[in-house]
PDB file of N, CA, C and O in Angstrom:
ATOM      1  N   MET A   8      86.103 -14.710 -54.705  1.00  0.00           N
ATOM      2  CA  MET A   8      87.488 -15.141 -54.660  1.00  0.00           C
ATOM      3  C   MET A   8      88.050 -14.831 -53.279  1.00  0.00           C
ATOM      4  O   MET A   8      87.895 -13.729 -52.782  1.00  0.00           O
ATOM      5  N   PRO A   9      88.703 -15.821 -52.650  1.00  0.00           N
ATOM      6  CA  PRO A   9      89.235 -15.587 -51.310  1.00  0.00           C
ATOM      7  C   PRO A   9      90.375 -14.578 -51.319  1.00  0.00           C
ATOM      8  O   PRO A   9      91.102 -14.454 -52.295  1.00  0.00           O
ATOM      9  N   THR A  10      90.490 -13.883 -50.221  1.00  0.00           N
ATOM     10  CA  THR A  10      91.600 -12.939 -50.096  1.00  0.00           C
ATOM     11  C   THR A  10      92.862 -13.701 -49.762  1.00  0.00           C
ATOM     12  O   THR A  10      92.830 -14.871 -49.379  1.00  0.00           O
ATOM     13  N   SER A  11      93.981 -13.025 -49.855  1.00  0.00           N
ATOM     14  CA  SER A  11      95.256 -13.688 -49.585  1.00  0.00           C
ATOM     15  C   SER A  11      95.383 -14.119 -48.133  1.00  0.00           C
ATOM     16  O   SER A  11      96.173 -14.988 -47.800  1.00  0.00           O
ATOM     17  N   HIS A  12      94.572 -13.521 -47.239  1.00  0.00           N
ATOM     18  CA  HIS A  12      94.666 -13.875 -45.826  1.00  0.00           C
ATOM     19  C   HIS A  12      93.830 -15.095 -45.472  1.00  0.00           C
ATOM     20  O   HIS A  12      94.156 -15.805 -44.538  1.00  0.00           O
ATOM     21  N   THR A  13      92.753 -15.353 -46.195  1.00  0.00           N
ATOM     22  CA  THR A  13      91.892 -16.485 -45.851  1.00  0.00           C
ATOM     23  C   THR A  13      92.253 -17.747 -46.619  1.00  0.00           C
ATOM     24  O   THR A  13      92.007 -18.839 -46.134  1.00  0.00           O
ATOM     25  N   TRP A  14      92.837 -17.638 -47.786  1.00  0.00           N
ATOM     26  CA  TRP A  14      93.103 -18.829 -48.596  1.00  0.00           C
ATOM     27  C   TRP A  14      94.027 -19.816 -47.888  1.00  0.00           C
ATOM     28  O   TRP A  14      93.695 -20.994 -47.796  1.00  0.00           O
ATOM     29  N   PRO A  15      95.181 -19.397 -47.377  1.00  0.00           N
ATOM     30  CA  PRO A  15      96.045 -20.387 -46.717  1.00  0.00           C
ATOM     31  C   PRO A  15      95.381 -21.013 -45.495  1.00  0.00           C
ATOM     32  O   PRO A  15      95.525 -22.212 -45.259  1.00  0.00           O
ATOM     33  N   THR A  16      94.631 -20.232 -44.746  1.00  0.00           N
ATOM     34  CA  THR A  16      93.963 -20.768 -43.562  1.00  0.00           C
ATOM     35  C   THR A  16      92.930 -21.810 -43.951  1.00  0.00           C
ATOM     36  O   THR A  16      92.858 -22.881 -43.340  1.00  0.00           O
ATOM     37  N   ASN A  17      92.138 -21.527 -44.969  1.00  0.00           N
ATOM     38  CA  ASN A  17      91.130 -22.490 -45.424  1.00  0.00           C
ATOM     39  C   ASN A  17      91.795 -23.752 -45.949  1.00  0.00           C
ATOM     40  O   ASN A  17      91.318 -24.852 -45.697  1.00  0.00           O
ATOM     41  N   ARG A  18      92.863 -23.609 -46.669  1.00  0.00           N
ATOM     42  CA  ARG A  18      93.554 -24.781 -47.226  1.00  0.00           C
ATOM     43  C   ARG A  18      94.141 -25.637 -46.120  1.00  0.00           C
ATOM     44  O   ARG A  18      94.031 -26.860 -46.152  1.00  0.00           O
ATOM     45  N   ILE A  19      94.744 -25.002 -45.140  1.00  0.00           N
ATOM     46  CA  ILE A  19      95.314 -25.745 -44.019  1.00  0.00           C
ATOM     47  C   ILE A  19      94.200 -26.479 -43.266  1.00  0.00           C
ATOM     48  O   ILE A  19      94.348 -27.648 -42.892  1.00  0.00           O
ATOM     49  N   HIS A  20      93.086 -25.808 -43.066  1.00  0.00           N
ATOM     50  CA  HIS A  20      91.947 -26.432 -42.391  1.00  0.00           C
ATOM     51  C   HIS A  20      91.442 -27.634 -43.179  1.00  0.00           C
ATOM     52  O   HIS A  20      91.226 -28.714 -42.617  1.00  0.00           O
ATOM     53  N   ASP A  21      91.243 -27.466 -44.479  1.00  0.00           N
ATOM     54  CA  ASP A  21      90.736 -28.548 -45.323  1.00  0.00           C
ATOM     55  C   ASP A  21      91.681 -29.743 -45.322  1.00  0.00           C
ATOM     56  O   ASP A  21      91.248 -30.890 -45.228  1.00  0.00           O
ATOM     57  N   GLU A  22      92.969 -29.492 -45.420  1.00  0.00           N
ATOM     58  CA  GLU A  22      93.933 -30.586 -45.406  1.00  0.00           C
ATOM     59  C   GLU A  22      93.969 -31.264 -44.042  1.00  0.00           C
ATOM     60  O   GLU A  22      94.095 -32.484 -43.956  1.00  0.00           O
ATOM     61  N   GLY A  23      93.837 -30.491 -42.994  1.00  0.00           N
ATOM     62  CA  GLY A  23      93.795 -31.071 -41.654  1.00  0.00           C
ATOM     63  C   GLY A  23      92.601 -31.989 -41.473  1.00  0.00           C
ATOM     64  O   GLY A  23      92.724 -33.087 -40.912  1.00  0.00           O
ATOM     65  N   VAL A  24      91.449 -31.562 -41.970  1.00  0.00           N
ATOM     66  CA  VAL A  24      90.248 -32.394 -41.885  1.00  0.00           C
ATOM     67  C   VAL A  24      90.430 -33.655 -42.713  1.00  0.00           C
ATOM     68  O   VAL A  24      90.094 -34.759 -42.273  1.00  0.00           O
ATOM     69  N   TRP A  25      90.992 -33.532 -43.910  1.00  0.00           N
ATOM     70  CA  TRP A  25      91.202 -34.698 -44.777  1.00  0.00           C
ATOM     71  C   TRP A  25      92.116 -35.705 -44.099  1.00  0.00           C
ATOM     72  O   TRP A  25      91.821 -36.905 -44.072  1.00  0.00           O
ATOM     73  N   TYR A  26      93.244 -35.238 -43.549  1.00  0.00           N
ATOM     74  CA  TYR A  26      94.171 -36.153 -42.883  1.00  0.00           C
ATOM     75  C   TYR A  26      93.550 -36.783 -41.646  1.00  0.00           C
ATOM     76  O   TYR A  26      93.821 -37.945 -41.341  1.00  0.00           O
ATOM     77  N   ALA A  27      92.710 -36.057 -40.921  1.00  0.00           N
ATOM     78  CA  ALA A  27      92.046 -36.629 -39.750  1.00  0.00           C
ATOM     79  C   ALA A  27      91.121 -37.775 -40.161  1.00  0.00           C
ATOM     80  O   ALA A  27      91.144 -38.850 -39.560  1.00  0.00           O
ATOM     81  N   TRP A  28      90.309 -37.561 -41.208  1.00  0.00           N
ATOM     82  CA  TRP A  28      89.425 -38.627 -41.688  1.00  0.00           C
ATOM     83  C   TRP A  28      90.228 -39.795 -42.238  1.00  0.00           C
ATOM     84  O   TRP A  28      89.872 -40.956 -42.039  1.00  0.00           O
ATOM     85  N   PHE A  29      91.328 -39.507 -42.945  1.00  0.00           N
ATOM     86  CA  PHE A  29      92.180 -40.576 -43.471  1.00  0.00           C
ATOM     87  C   PHE A  29      92.743 -41.413 -42.331  1.00  0.00           C
ATOM     88  O   PHE A  29      92.733 -42.639 -42.380  1.00  0.00           O
ATOM     89  N   PHE A  30      93.239 -40.753 -41.283  1.00  0.00           N
ATOM     90  CA  PHE A  30      93.808 -41.458 -40.145  1.00  0.00           C
ATOM     91  C   PHE A  30      92.765 -42.354 -39.485  1.00  0.00           C
ATOM     92  O   PHE A  30      93.023 -43.517 -39.171  1.00  0.00           O
ATOM     93  N   LEU A  31      91.556 -41.809 -39.265  1.00  0.00           N
ATOM     94  CA  LEU A  31      90.508 -42.599 -38.632  1.00  0.00           C
ATOM     95  C   LEU A  31      90.100 -43.796 -39.488  1.00  0.00           C
ATOM     96  O   LEU A  31      89.928 -44.905 -38.984  1.00  0.00           O
ATOM     97  N   ALA A  32      89.942 -43.574 -40.786  1.00  0.00           N
ATOM     98  CA  ALA A  32      89.559 -44.669 -41.678  1.00  0.00           C
ATOM     99  C   ALA A  32      90.658 -45.724 -41.741  1.00  0.00           C
ATOM    100  O   ALA A  32      90.381 -46.922 -41.704  1.00  0.00           O
ATOM    101  N   ASN A  33      91.909 -45.284 -41.812  1.00  0.00           N
ATOM    102  CA  ASN A  33      93.026 -46.215 -41.880  1.00  0.00           C
ATOM    103  C   ASN A  33      93.093 -47.067 -40.614  1.00  0.00           C
ATOM    104  O   ASN A  33      93.358 -48.266 -40.673  1.00  0.00           O
ATOM    105  N   ARG A  34      92.834 -46.455 -39.476  1.00  0.00           N
ATOM    106  CA  ARG A  34      92.850 -47.189 -38.211  1.00  0.00           C
ATOM    107  C   ARG A  34      91.746 -48.240 -38.196  1.00  0.00           C
ATOM    108  O   ARG A  34      91.974 -49.381 -37.764  1.00  0.00           O
ATOM    109  N   GLU A  35      90.569 -47.889 -38.697  1.00  0.00           N
ATOM    110  CA  GLU A  35      89.462 -48.848 -38.749  1.00  0.00           C
ATOM    111  C   GLU A  35      89.775 -50.008 -39.698  1.00  0.00           C
ATOM    112  O   GLU A  35      89.470 -51.162 -39.407  1.00  0.00           O
ATOM    113  N   ILE A  36      90.356 -49.684 -40.834  1.00  0.00           N
ATOM    114  CA  ILE A  36      90.700 -50.725 -41.811  1.00  0.00           C
ATOM    115  C   ILE A  36      91.738 -51.671 -41.232  1.00  0.00           C
ATOM    116  O   ILE A  36      91.631 -52.889 -41.363  1.00  0.00           O
ATOM    117  N   ARG A  37      92.767 -51.126 -40.589  1.00  0.00           N
ATOM    118  CA  ARG A  37      93.799 -51.980 -39.984  1.00  0.00           C
ATOM    119  C   ARG A  37      93.210 -52.879 -38.898  1.00  0.00           C
ATOM    120  O   ARG A  37      93.576 -54.047 -38.787  1.00  0.00           O
ATOM    121  N   ALA A  38      92.294 -52.356 -38.102  1.00  0.00           N
ATOM    122  CA  ALA A  38      91.660 -53.157 -37.049  1.00  0.00           C
ATOM    123  C   ALA A  38      90.832 -54.284 -37.669  1.00  0.00           C
ATOM    124  O   ALA A  38      90.851 -55.417 -37.179  1.00  0.00           O
ATOM    125  N   ALA A  39      90.109 -53.983 -38.739  1.00  0.00           N
ATOM    126  CA  ALA A  39      89.299 -55.001 -39.412  1.00  0.00           C
ATOM    127  C   ALA A  39      90.183 -56.081 -40.021  1.00  0.00           C
ATOM    128  O   ALA A  39      89.876 -57.269 -39.926  1.00  0.00           O
ATOM    129  N   LYS A  40      91.293 -55.689 -40.626  1.00  0.00           N
ATOM    130  CA  LYS A  40      92.202 -56.669 -41.212  1.00  0.00           C
ATOM    131  C   LYS A  40      92.840 -57.533 -40.135  1.00  0.00           C
ATOM    132  O   LYS A  40      93.020 -58.737 -40.311  1.00  0.00           O
ATOM    133  N   ALA A  41      93.192 -56.930 -39.017  1.00  0.00           N
ATOM    134  CA  ALA A  41      93.808 -57.683 -37.928  1.00  0.00           C
ATOM    135  C   ALA A  41      92.829 -58.693 -37.330  1.00  0.00           C
ATOM    136  O   ALA A  41      93.243 -59.740 -36.830  1.00  0.00           O
ATOM    137  N   ALA A  42      91.531 -58.398 -37.390  1.00  0.00           N
ATOM    138  CA  ALA A  42      90.515 -59.304 -36.856  1.00  0.00           C
ATOM    139  C   ALA A  42      90.357 -60.544 -37.732  1.00  0.00           C
ATOM    140  O   ALA A  42      89.843 -61.558 -37.289  1.00  0.00           O
ATOM    141  N   GLY A  43      90.804 -60.460 -38.978  1.00  0.00           N
ATOM    142  CA  GLY A  43      90.747 -61.599 -39.890  1.00  0.00           C
ATOM    143  C   GLY A  43      89.426 -61.687 -40.630  1.00  0.00           C
ATOM    144  O   GLY A  43      88.383 -61.278 -40.132  1.00  0.00           O
ATOM    145  N   GLY A  44      89.482 -62.214 -41.835  1.00  0.00           N
ATOM    146  CA  GLY A  44      88.283 -62.418 -42.638  1.00  0.00           C
ATOM    147  C   GLY A  44      87.614 -61.137 -43.097  1.00  0.00           C
ATOM    148  O   GLY A  44      86.426 -61.141 -43.414  1.00  0.00           O
ATOM    149  N   TRP A  45      88.356 -60.053 -43.159  1.00  0.00           N
ATOM    150  CA  TRP A  45      87.759 -58.756 -43.498  1.00  0.00           C
ATOM    151  C   TRP A  45      87.257 -58.698 -44.923  1.00  0.00           C
ATOM    152  O   TRP A  45      86.404 -57.890 -45.250  1.00  0.00           O
ATOM    153  N   TYR A  46      87.762 -59.554 -45.780  1.00  0.00           N
ATOM    154  CA  TYR A  46      87.399 -59.515 -47.191  1.00  0.00           C
ATOM    155  C   TYR A  46      86.345 -60.549 -47.564  1.00  0.00           C
ATOM    156  O   TYR A  46      85.948 -60.621 -48.726  1.00  0.00           O
ATOM    157  N   GLU A  47      85.874 -61.342 -46.635  1.00  0.00           N
ATOM    158  CA  GLU A  47      84.905 -62.388 -46.960  1.00  0.00           C
ATOM    159  C   GLU A  47      83.619 -61.773 -47.495  1.00  0.00           C
ATOM    160  O   GLU A  47      83.060 -60.852 -46.909  1.00  0.00           O
ATOM    161  N   GLY A  48      83.166 -62.271 -48.626  1.00  0.00           N
ATOM    162  CA  GLY A  48      81.934 -61.789 -49.221  1.00  0.00           C
ATOM    163  C   GLY A  48      82.096 -60.518 -50.038  1.00  0.00           C
ATOM    164  O   GLY A  48      81.124 -59.991 -50.538  1.00  0.00           O
ATOM    165  N   LEU A  49      83.303 -60.036 -50.162  1.00  0.00           N
ATOM    166  CA  LEU A  49      83.548 -58.808 -50.916  1.00  0.00           C
ATOM    167  C   LEU A  49      84.315 -59.113 -52.189  1.00  0.00           C
ATOM    168  O   LEU A  49      85.075 -60.075 -52.259  1.00  0.00           O
ATOM    169  N   HIS A  50      84.125 -58.285 -53.183  1.00  0.00           N
ATOM    170  CA  HIS A  50      84.865 -58.399 -54.435  1.00  0.00           C
ATOM    171  C   HIS A  50      85.743 -57.167 -54.572  1.00  0.00           C
ATOM    172  O   HIS A  50      85.301 -56.057 -54.319  1.00  0.00           O
ATOM    173  N   GLN A  51      86.971 -57.380 -54.959  1.00  0.00           N
ATOM    174  CA  GLN A  51      87.870 -56.263 -55.177  1.00  0.00           C
ATOM    175  C   GLN A  51      87.943 -55.957 -56.655  1.00  0.00           C
ATOM    176  O   GLN A  51      87.925 -56.859 -57.488  1.00  0.00           O
ATOM    177  N   GLY A  52      88.042 -54.687 -56.987  1.00  0.00           N
ATOM    178  CA  GLY A  52      88.133 -54.300 -58.380  1.00  0.00           C
ATOM    179  C   GLY A  52      88.848 -52.978 -58.522  1.00  0.00           C
ATOM    180  O   GLY A  52      89.063 -52.266 -57.548  1.00  0.00           O
ATOM    181  N   ILE A  53      89.226 -52.692 -59.743  1.00  0.00           N
ATOM    182  CA  ILE A  53      89.919 -51.449 -60.043  1.00  0.00           C
ATOM    183  C   ILE A  53      89.164 -50.751 -61.152  1.00  0.00           C
ATOM    184  O   ILE A  53      88.772 -51.374 -62.142  1.00  0.00           O
ATOM    185  N   ALA A  54      88.982 -49.445 -61.004  1.00  0.00           N
ATOM    186  CA  ALA A  54      88.342 -48.651 -62.038  1.00  0.00           C
ATOM    187  C   ALA A  54      89.365 -47.650 -62.562  1.00  0.00           C
ATOM    188  O   ALA A  54      90.030 -46.982 -61.772  1.00  0.00           O
ATOM    189  N   VAL A  55      89.512 -47.573 -63.866  1.00  0.00           N
ATOM    190  CA  VAL A  55      90.477 -46.666 -64.476  1.00  0.00           C
ATOM    191  C   VAL A  55      89.784 -45.847 -65.538  1.00  0.00           C
ATOM    192  O   VAL A  55      89.063 -46.377 -66.381  1.00  0.00           O
ATOM    193  N   ASP A  56      89.994 -44.553 -65.502  1.00  0.00           N
ATOM    194  CA  ASP A  56      89.472 -43.662 -66.525  1.00  0.00           C
ATOM    195  C   ASP A  56      90.644 -43.267 -67.429  1.00  0.00           C
ATOM    196  O   ASP A  56      91.538 -42.557 -67.009  1.00  0.00           O
ATOM    197  N   THR A  57      90.629 -43.762 -68.636  1.00  0.00           N
ATOM    198  CA  THR A  57      91.729 -43.477 -69.549  1.00  0.00           C
ATOM    199  C   THR A  57      91.493 -42.240 -70.391  1.00  0.00           C
ATOM    200  O   THR A  57      92.246 -41.963 -71.309  1.00  0.00           O
ATOM    201  N   GLY A  58      90.463 -41.531 -70.048  1.00  0.00           N
ATOM    202  CA  GLY A  58      90.223 -40.246 -70.699  1.00  0.00           C
ATOM    203  C   GLY A  58      89.556 -40.358 -71.991  1.00  0.00           C
ATOM    204  O   GLY A  58      89.390 -39.637 -72.856  1.00  0.00           O
TER     205      GLY A  58
END
């Protein structure tokens, strides 16, 4: 179990890494959409777990 001194630091680090990857992926997706035809040959779908 993490101590009270390491838990906030680890959480901040993990969230920072998550937001960095999200930002990079979002930038790539926007660039692909702006280029046009990004969805050609792909199928969109939704998956739902109703428990």
